[in-house]
PDB file of C-alpha atoms in Angstrom:
ATOM      1  CA  MET F   1      59.152   4.492   4.935  1.00  0.00           C
ATOM      2  CA  GLU F   2      60.751   2.706   1.956  1.00  0.00           C
ATOM      3  CA  ILE F   3      58.578   2.184  -1.273  1.00  0.00           C
ATOM      4  CA  GLY F   4      58.278  -1.525  -0.588  1.00  0.00           C
ATOM      5  CA  GLU F   5      56.977  -0.928   2.956  1.00  0.00           C
ATOM      6  CA  ILE F   6      54.471   1.639   1.744  1.00  0.00           C
ATOM      7  CA  ILE F   7      53.080  -0.632  -1.037  1.00  0.00           C
ATOM      8  CA  SER F   8      52.876  -3.840   1.141  1.00  0.00           C
ATOM      9  CA  ASP F   9      51.158  -1.905   4.047  1.00  0.00           C
ATOM     10  CA  ALA F  10      48.794  -0.164   1.714  1.00  0.00           C
ATOM     11  CA  ALA F  11      47.927  -3.459  -0.109  1.00  0.00           C
ATOM     12  CA  MET F  12      46.980  -5.045   3.227  1.00  0.00           C
ATOM     13  CA  TYR F  13      45.134  -2.036   4.604  1.00  0.00           C
ATOM     14  CA  PRO F  14      41.861  -2.779   2.837  1.00  0.00           C
ATOM     15  CA  ILE F  15      41.943  -6.463   3.855  1.00  0.00           C
ATOM     16  CA  ASN F  16      42.715  -5.554   7.507  1.00  0.00           C
ATOM     17  CA  ASN F  17      39.701  -3.197   7.407  1.00  0.00           C
ATOM     18  CA  VAL F  18      37.373  -5.467   5.402  1.00  0.00           C
ATOM     19  CA  LYS F  19      34.198  -4.061   7.086  1.00  0.00           C
ATOM     20  CA  ALA F  20      34.916  -0.595   5.762  1.00  0.00           C
ATOM     21  CA  LEU F  21      35.873  -2.097   2.422  1.00  0.00           C
ATOM     22  CA  VAL F  22      32.589  -3.947   2.116  1.00  0.00           C
ATOM     23  CA  ILE F  23      30.495  -0.839   3.187  1.00  0.00           C
ATOM     24  CA  TYR F  24      32.080   1.218   0.465  1.00  0.00           C
ATOM     25  CA  VAL F  25      31.811  -1.437  -2.156  1.00  0.00           C
ATOM     26  CA  VAL F  26      28.049  -1.555  -1.416  1.00  0.00           C
ATOM     27  CA  LEU F  27      27.899   2.199  -1.652  1.00  0.00           C
ATOM     28  CA  GLY F  28      29.792   2.205  -4.895  1.00  0.00           C
ATOM     29  CA  ILE F  29      27.269  -0.296  -6.325  1.00  0.00           C
ATOM     30  CA  VAL F  30      24.434   1.825  -5.136  1.00  0.00           C
ATOM     31  CA  ALA F  31      25.973   4.865  -6.880  1.00  0.00           C
ATOM     32  CA  PHE F  32      26.345   3.089 -10.129  1.00  0.00           C
ATOM     33  CA  LEU F  33      22.740   1.703  -9.894  1.00  0.00           C
ATOM     34  CA  ALA F  34      21.611   5.320  -9.334  1.00  0.00           C
ATOM     35  CA  LEU F  35      23.455   6.437 -12.420  1.00  0.00           C
ATOM     36  CA  ILE F  36      21.853   3.669 -14.471  1.00  0.00           C
ATOM     37  CA  ILE F  37      18.416   4.733 -13.259  1.00  0.00           C
ATOM     38  CA  THR F  38      19.354   8.300 -14.046  1.00  0.00           C
ATOM     39  CA  GLY F  39      20.208   7.377 -17.611  1.00  0.00           C
ATOM     40  CA  VAL F  40      16.956   5.485 -18.099  1.00  0.00           C
ATOM     41  CA  GLY F  41      14.942   8.179 -16.411  1.00  0.00           C
ATOM     42  CA  LEU F  42      16.394  10.989 -18.467  1.00  0.00           C
ATOM     43  CA  ILE F  43      16.123   9.138 -21.788  1.00  0.00           C
ATOM     44  CA  GLY F  44      12.537   8.001 -20.984  1.00  0.00           C
ATOM     45  CA  ALA F  45      11.417  11.500 -19.973  1.00  0.00           C
ATOM     46  CA  GLY F  46      13.020  12.948 -23.064  1.00  0.00           C
ATOM     47  CA  GLU F  47      11.256  10.565 -25.368  1.00  0.00           C
ATOM     48  CA  ALA F  48       7.914  10.972 -23.552  1.00  0.00           C
ATOM     49  CA  THR F  49       7.835  14.728 -23.119  1.00  0.00           C
ATOM     50  CA  GLY F  50      10.981  16.297 -24.103  1.00  0.00           C
ATOM     51  CA  LEU F  51      11.183  17.774 -20.645  1.00  0.00           C
ATOM     52  CA  LEU F  52      12.656  16.687 -17.258  1.00  0.00           C
ATOM     53  CA  SER F  53       9.596  17.814 -15.383  1.00  0.00           C
ATOM     54  CA  GLY F  54       7.858  14.329 -15.721  1.00  0.00           C
ATOM     55  CA  GLY F  55       7.959  11.439 -13.216  1.00  0.00           C
ATOM     56  CA  LEU F  56      10.956   9.756 -14.989  1.00  0.00           C
ATOM     57  CA  GLY F  57      12.800  13.049 -15.301  1.00  0.00           C
ATOM     58  CA  ILE F  58      12.439  13.705 -11.475  1.00  0.00           C
ATOM     59  CA  LEU F  59      13.669  10.115 -10.936  1.00  0.00           C
ATOM     60  CA  GLY F  60      16.723  10.891 -13.064  1.00  0.00           C
ATOM     61  CA  ILE F  61      17.506  14.078 -11.112  1.00  0.00           C
ATOM     62  CA  VAL F  62      17.121  12.121  -7.853  1.00  0.00           C
ATOM     63  CA  GLY F  63      19.499   9.479  -9.241  1.00  0.00           C
ATOM     64  CA  ILE F  64      22.121  12.159 -10.075  1.00  0.00           C
ATOM     65  CA  ILE F  65      21.915  13.675  -6.605  1.00  0.00           C
ATOM     66  CA  ILE F  66      22.223  10.245  -4.926  1.00  0.00           C
ATOM     67  CA  ALA F  67      25.206   9.313  -7.113  1.00  0.00           C
ATOM     68  CA  ILE F  68      27.034  12.628  -6.382  1.00  0.00           C
ATOM     69  CA  ALA F  69      26.369  12.408  -2.741  1.00  0.00           C
ATOM     70  CA  ILE F  70      27.799   8.875  -2.592  1.00  0.00           C
ATOM     71  CA  PHE F  71      30.909   9.703  -4.732  1.00  0.00           C
ATOM     72  CA  ALA F  72      31.498  12.701  -2.583  1.00  0.00           C
ATOM     73  CA  LEU F  73      31.190  10.610   0.617  1.00  0.00           C
ATOM     74  CA  ILE F  74      33.580   8.054  -0.721  1.00  0.00           C
ATOM     75  CA  ALA F  75      36.111  10.860  -1.666  1.00  0.00           C
ATOM     76  CA  GLY F  76      35.804  12.458   1.762  1.00  0.00           C
ATOM     77  CA  TYR F  77      36.208   9.075   3.459  1.00  0.00           C
ATOM     78  CA  MET F  78      39.375   8.416   1.390  1.00  0.00           C
ATOM     79  CA  LEU F  79      40.733  11.780   2.616  1.00  0.00           C
ATOM     80  CA  ASP F  80      40.245  10.584   6.182  1.00  0.00           C
ATOM     81  CA  VAL F  81      42.102   7.244   5.248  1.00  0.00           C
ATOM     82  CA  ILE F  82      45.007   9.489   4.003  1.00  0.00           C
ATOM     83  CA  LYS F  83      44.887  11.504   7.262  1.00  0.00           C
ATOM     84  CA  ILE F  84      45.049   8.253   9.344  1.00  0.00           C
ATOM     85  CA  ALA F  85      47.965   6.999   7.170  1.00  0.00           C
ATOM     86  CA  ILE F  86      49.771  10.326   7.726  1.00  0.00           C
ATOM     87  CA  ASN F  87      49.597   9.633  11.453  1.00  0.00           C
ATOM     88  CA  ARG F  88      50.655   6.011  10.675  1.00  0.00           C
ATOM     89  CA  GLU F  89      47.665   4.554  12.410  1.00  0.00           C
ATOM     90  CA  ASP F  90      46.070   1.355  11.201  1.00  0.00           C
ATOM     91  CA  ASN F  91      42.403   1.785  12.045  1.00  0.00           C
ATOM     92  CA  ALA F  92      39.611   2.681   9.535  1.00  0.00           C
ATOM     93  CA  PRO F  93      38.068   6.062   9.737  1.00  0.00           C
ATOM     94  CA  GLU F  94      34.621   6.662  11.284  1.00  0.00           C
ATOM     95  CA  ILE F  95      31.860   7.461   8.859  1.00  0.00           C
ATOM     96  CA  ASP F  96      30.992  11.092   9.158  1.00  0.00           C
ATOM     97  CA  PRO F  97      28.530  11.691   6.232  1.00  0.00           C
ATOM     98  CA  VAL F  98      28.093  15.453   6.265  1.00  0.00           C
ATOM     99  CA  ARG F  99      31.682  16.467   6.851  1.00  0.00           C
ATOM    100  CA  GLN F 100      32.980  13.851   4.419  1.00  0.00           C
ATOM    101  CA  ILE F 101      30.587  14.736   1.676  1.00  0.00           C
ATOM    102  CA  ILE F 102      31.611  18.500   2.038  1.00  0.00           C
ATOM    103  CA  ASN F 103      35.306  17.505   2.025  1.00  0.00           C
ATOM    104  CA  GLY F 104      34.681  15.297  -1.024  1.00  0.00           C
ATOM    105  CA  ILE F 105      33.155  18.234  -2.916  1.00  0.00           C
ATOM    106  CA  LYS F 106      36.050  20.432  -1.889  1.00  0.00           C
ATOM    107  CA  LEU F 107      38.486  17.789  -3.180  1.00  0.00           C
ATOM    108  CA  PHE F 108      36.682  17.911  -6.571  1.00  0.00           C
ATOM    109  CA  ILE F 109      37.102  21.755  -6.627  1.00  0.00           C
ATOM    110  CA  LEU F 110      40.814  21.326  -5.628  1.00  0.00           C
ATOM    111  CA  SER F 111      41.338  18.945  -8.577  1.00  0.00           C
ATOM    112  CA  VAL F 112      39.684  21.131 -10.967  1.00  0.00           C
ATOM    113  CA  ILE F 113      41.867  24.078  -9.914  1.00  0.00           C
ATOM    114  CA  TYR F 114      45.063  22.108 -10.321  1.00  0.00           C
ATOM    115  CA  MET F 115      44.103  20.495 -13.627  1.00  0.00           C
ATOM    116  CA  ILE F 116      42.651  23.710 -15.275  1.00  0.00           C
ATOM    117  CA  ILE F 117      46.071  25.472 -15.480  1.00  0.00           C
ATOM    118  CA  PRO F 118      47.510  22.994 -18.068  1.00  0.00           C
ATOM    119  CA  ILE F 119      44.271  23.148 -20.092  1.00  0.00           C
ATOM    120  CA  ILE F 120      44.379  27.000 -20.059  1.00  0.00           C
ATOM    121  CA  VAL F 121      47.969  26.973 -21.426  1.00  0.00           C
ATOM    122  CA  MET F 122      46.947  24.656 -24.208  1.00  0.00           C
ATOM    123  CA  VAL F 123      43.943  26.678 -25.181  1.00  0.00           C
ATOM    124  CA  ILE F 124      45.756  30.021 -25.135  1.00  0.00           C
ATOM    125  CA  LEU F 125      48.669  28.731 -27.316  1.00  0.00           C
ATOM    126  CA  SER F 126      46.373  26.932 -29.678  1.00  0.00           C
ATOM    127  CA  ALA F 127      44.302  30.045 -30.217  1.00  0.00           C
ATOM    128  CA  ILE F 128      47.289  32.045 -31.326  1.00  0.00           C
ATOM    129  CA  ASN F 129      48.326  29.938 -34.372  1.00  0.00           C
ATOM    130  CA  GLU F 130      48.742  26.437 -35.619  1.00  0.00           C
ATOM    131  CA  THR F 131      52.535  26.343 -34.963  1.00  0.00           C
ATOM    132  CA  LEU F 132      51.982  27.263 -31.289  1.00  0.00           C
ATOM    133  CA  ALA F 133      49.113  24.750 -31.016  1.00  0.00           C
ATOM    134  CA  LEU F 134      51.616  21.766 -31.151  1.00  0.00           C
ATOM    135  CA  LEU F 135      53.835  23.531 -28.699  1.00  0.00           C
ATOM    136  CA  GLY F 136      50.829  24.178 -26.482  1.00  0.00           C
ATOM    137  CA  LEU F 137      49.867  20.418 -26.622  1.00  0.00           C
ATOM    138  CA  ILE F 138      53.422  19.320 -25.655  1.00  0.00           C
ATOM    139  CA  LEU F 139      53.738  21.935 -22.958  1.00  0.00           C
ATOM    140  CA  GLY F 140      50.314  21.339 -21.595  1.00  0.00           C
ATOM    141  CA  PHE F 141      50.869  17.568 -21.472  1.00  0.00           C
ATOM    142  CA  ILE F 142      54.041  18.205 -19.434  1.00  0.00           C
ATOM    143  CA  LEU F 143      52.187  20.571 -17.157  1.00  0.00           C
ATOM    144  CA  LEU F 144      49.490  18.083 -16.733  1.00  0.00           C
ATOM    145  CA  ILE F 145      51.976  15.531 -15.498  1.00  0.00           C
ATOM    146  CA  VAL F 146      53.568  18.083 -13.151  1.00  0.00           C
ATOM    147  CA  PHE F 147      50.359  19.387 -11.659  1.00  0.00           C
ATOM    148  CA  ALA F 148      49.008  15.764 -11.330  1.00  0.00           C
ATOM    149  CA  ILE F 149      51.988  15.019  -9.096  1.00  0.00           C
ATOM    150  CA  LEU F 150      51.464  18.257  -7.129  1.00  0.00           C
ATOM    151  CA  LEU F 151      47.835  17.350  -6.757  1.00  0.00           C
ATOM    152  CA  VAL F 152      48.845  14.218  -4.839  1.00  0.00           C
ATOM    153  CA  ILE F 153      50.725  16.188  -2.428  1.00  0.00           C
ATOM    154  CA  ALA F 154      48.008  18.870  -2.253  1.00  0.00           C
ATOM    155  CA  GLN F 155      45.356  16.462  -1.391  1.00  0.00           C
ATOM    156  CA  CYS F 156      47.434  14.994   1.348  1.00  0.00           C
ATOM    157  CA  ARG F 157      47.847  18.643   2.772  1.00  0.00           C
ATOM    158  CA  PHE F 158      44.063  18.985   2.443  1.00  0.00           C
ATOM    159  CA  ALA F 159      43.482  15.613   4.151  1.00  0.00           C
ATOM    160  CA  LYS F 160      45.684  16.671   7.060  1.00  0.00           C
ATOM    161  CA  THR F 161      44.375  20.255   7.559  1.00  0.00           C
ATOM    162  CA  GLU F 162      40.916  20.217   5.842  1.00  0.00           C
ATOM    163  CA  SER F 163      41.919  23.605   4.534  1.00  0.00           C
ATOM    164  CA  LEU F 164      41.755  24.447   0.766  1.00  0.00           C
ATOM    165  CA  GLY F 165      44.109  27.410   1.412  1.00  0.00           C
ATOM    166  CA  GLU F 166      46.753  24.945   2.635  1.00  0.00           C
ATOM    167  CA  ALA F 167      46.148  22.693  -0.360  1.00  0.00           C
ATOM    168  CA  LEU F 168      46.512  25.542  -2.749  1.00  0.00           C
ATOM    169  CA  ASN F 169      49.745  26.868  -1.187  1.00  0.00           C
ATOM    170  CA  ILE F 170      51.939  25.826  -4.113  1.00  0.00           C
ATOM    171  CA  GLY F 171      55.140  26.882  -2.422  1.00  0.00           C
ATOM    172  CA  GLU F 172      54.497  24.546   0.479  1.00  0.00           C
ATOM    173  CA  VAL F 173      53.243  21.841  -1.710  1.00  0.00           C
ATOM    174  CA  ILE F 174      56.542  21.971  -3.710  1.00  0.00           C
ATOM    175  CA  ASN F 175      58.595  22.087  -0.419  1.00  0.00           C
ATOM    176  CA  ASP F 176      56.718  18.928   0.767  1.00  0.00           C
ATOM    177  CA  LEU F 177      57.456  17.269  -2.573  1.00  0.00           C
ATOM    178  CA  LYS F 178      61.144  18.034  -2.220  1.00  0.00           C
ATOM    179  CA  GLU F 179      61.145  16.714   1.331  1.00  0.00           C
ATOM    180  CA  ILE F 180      59.550  13.435   0.163  1.00  0.00           C
ATOM    181  CA  GLY F 181      61.492  13.128  -2.974  1.00  0.00           C
ATOM    182  CA  ILE F 182      59.997  13.422  -6.500  1.00  0.00           C
ATOM    183  CA  VAL F 183      61.460   9.999  -7.554  1.00  0.00           C
ATOM    184  CA  LYS F 184      59.795   8.315  -4.638  1.00  0.00           C
ATOM    185  CA  VAL F 185      56.468  10.055  -5.319  1.00  0.00           C
ATOM    186  CA  LEU F 186      56.574   9.020  -9.030  1.00  0.00           C
ATOM    187  CA  ALA F 187      57.471   5.444  -8.103  1.00  0.00           C
ATOM    188  CA  ILE F 188      54.507   5.150  -5.835  1.00  0.00           C
ATOM    189  CA  ILE F 189      52.094   6.606  -8.384  1.00  0.00           C
ATOM    190  CA  ILE F 190      53.500   4.261 -11.209  1.00  0.00           C
ATOM    191  CA  ILE F 191      53.302   1.100  -8.951  1.00  0.00           C
ATOM    192  CA  ILE F 192      49.814   1.861  -7.871  1.00  0.00           C
ATOM    193  CA  GLY F 193      48.745   2.601 -11.391  1.00  0.00           C
ATOM    194  CA  ILE F 194      50.214  -0.857 -12.554  1.00  0.00           C
ATOM    195  CA  ILE F 195      48.441  -2.611  -9.648  1.00  0.00           C
ATOM    196  CA  SER F 196      45.169  -0.966 -10.524  1.00  0.00           C
ATOM    197  CA  TYR F 197      45.625  -1.745 -14.201  1.00  0.00           C
ATOM    198  CA  VAL F 198      46.289  -5.388 -13.579  1.00  0.00           C
ATOM    199  CA  LEU F 199      43.479  -5.983 -11.116  1.00  0.00           C
ATOM    200  CA  SER F 200      41.014  -4.155 -13.488  1.00  0.00           C
ATOM    201  CA  ALA F 201      42.151  -6.210 -16.411  1.00  0.00           C
ATOM    202  CA  ILE F 202      41.545  -9.433 -14.488  1.00  0.00           C
ATOM    203  CA  ALA F 203      38.052  -8.265 -13.370  1.00  0.00           C
ATOM    204  CA  THR F 204      37.259  -7.321 -16.971  1.00  0.00           C
ATOM    205  CA  GLY F 205      38.546 -10.661 -18.345  1.00  0.00           C
ATOM    206  CA  ILE F 206      36.259 -12.490 -15.906  1.00  0.00           C
ATOM    207  CA  GLY F 207      33.452 -10.127 -17.054  1.00  0.00           C
ATOM    208  CA  ASN F 208      33.830 -11.662 -20.554  1.00  0.00           C
ATOM    209  CA  PHE F 209      32.567 -14.980 -19.129  1.00  0.00           C
ATOM    210  CA  SER F 210      30.132 -13.736 -16.540  1.00  0.00           C
ATOM    211  CA  GLU F 211      28.970 -10.134 -16.728  1.00  0.00           C
ATOM    212  CA  ILE F 212      27.395 -10.137 -13.294  1.00  0.00           C
ATOM    213  CA  ILE F 213      30.491 -11.543 -11.559  1.00  0.00           C
ATOM    214  CA  GLY F 214      32.691  -9.274 -13.629  1.00  0.00           C
ATOM    215  CA  ALA F 215      30.597  -6.172 -12.524  1.00  0.00           C
ATOM    216  CA  ILE F 216      30.798  -7.254  -8.911  1.00  0.00           C
ATOM    217  CA  LEU F 217      34.614  -7.789  -9.176  1.00  0.00           C
ATOM    218  CA  SER F 218      35.072  -4.425 -10.997  1.00  0.00           C
ATOM    219  CA  GLY F 219      33.233  -2.701  -8.059  1.00  0.00           C
ATOM    220  CA  ILE F 220      35.372  -4.506  -5.435  1.00  0.00           C
ATOM    221  CA  VAL F 221      38.623  -3.721  -7.453  1.00  0.00           C
ATOM    222  CA  THR F 222      37.673  -0.030  -7.835  1.00  0.00           C
ATOM    223  CA  ILE F 223      37.053   0.430  -4.024  1.00  0.00           C
ATOM    224  CA  TYR F 224      40.060  -1.749  -3.052  1.00  0.00           C
ATOM    225  CA  THR F 225      42.477   0.180  -5.231  1.00  0.00           C
ATOM    226  CA  THR F 226      41.041   3.567  -3.974  1.00  0.00           C
ATOM    227  CA  PHE F 227      41.734   2.340  -0.344  1.00  0.00           C
ATOM    228  CA  LEU F 228      45.232   1.174  -1.424  1.00  0.00           C
ATOM    229  CA  GLN F 229      45.989   4.492  -3.137  1.00  0.00           C
ATOM    230  CA  SER F 230      44.753   6.634  -0.295  1.00  0.00           C
ATOM    231  CA  ARG F 231      46.706   4.622   2.332  1.00  0.00           C
ATOM    232  CA  ALA F 232      49.888   4.749   0.207  1.00  0.00           C
ATOM    233  CA  TYR F 233      49.696   8.514  -0.422  1.00  0.00           C
ATOM    234  CA  GLY F 234      49.135   9.115   3.305  1.00  0.00           C
ATOM    235  CA  LEU F 235      52.198   6.976   4.288  1.00  0.00           C
ATOM    236  CA  LEU F 236      54.171   8.673   1.575  1.00  0.00           C
ATOM    237  CA  TYR F 237      53.273  12.109   2.878  1.00  0.00           C
ATOM    238  CA  SER F 238      54.113  11.093   6.416  1.00  0.00           C
ATOM    239  CA  ASP F 239      57.820  11.373   5.276  1.00  0.00           C
ATOM    240  CA  ALA F 240      57.237  15.161   4.959  1.00  0.00           C
ATOM    241  CA  GLU F 241      56.151  15.365   8.616  1.00  0.00           C
TER     242      GLU F 241
END
């Protein structure tokens, strides 16, 4: 598919599957509310007893668990959105909480593994001497960009196979990247980034006039752009099939 076709299809996908969009917007709001409760609970417990064993502390822990579970579910669902896009189907995935939460956690692990390498390079070079610290910063930043691009392809491989081994097969990930074309991948990443930034800026701007409406719009924009990104990445990866 051409870049324009991918972006236009991805932009319409959440709208064509508005029921799924609404469900995950609501889940996102619940997750953020859980985090707010968590913060209040932990602070309140700390002031009251200095421990997390009190009622508010327990509430905070429950809030953390709920938020993590919901964010993992959303991540796992988006992997299924990618998989459907790879197959060039237009329907929304079914909700499969246990499997999707597990896959969402695996995706987090995958992301950490890919992003830890540039960080290790920066830390090692910085620890040697000050001269190498600057080199390490530059090299680490370059590697960060490279591995971020590879991670896009890796998560598509994971979405397709549900295998961390396949996603961590750097050789095959690089082959897929070559098959699709690095310029095309970069173009999609940049365009999606611009769209996300513009929509977020609009929601933030509205939030200056009405915090409640701004917060609701921010939640909608976040989930919408997540759907858009997942759909676009899946369609992009379909070129490697």
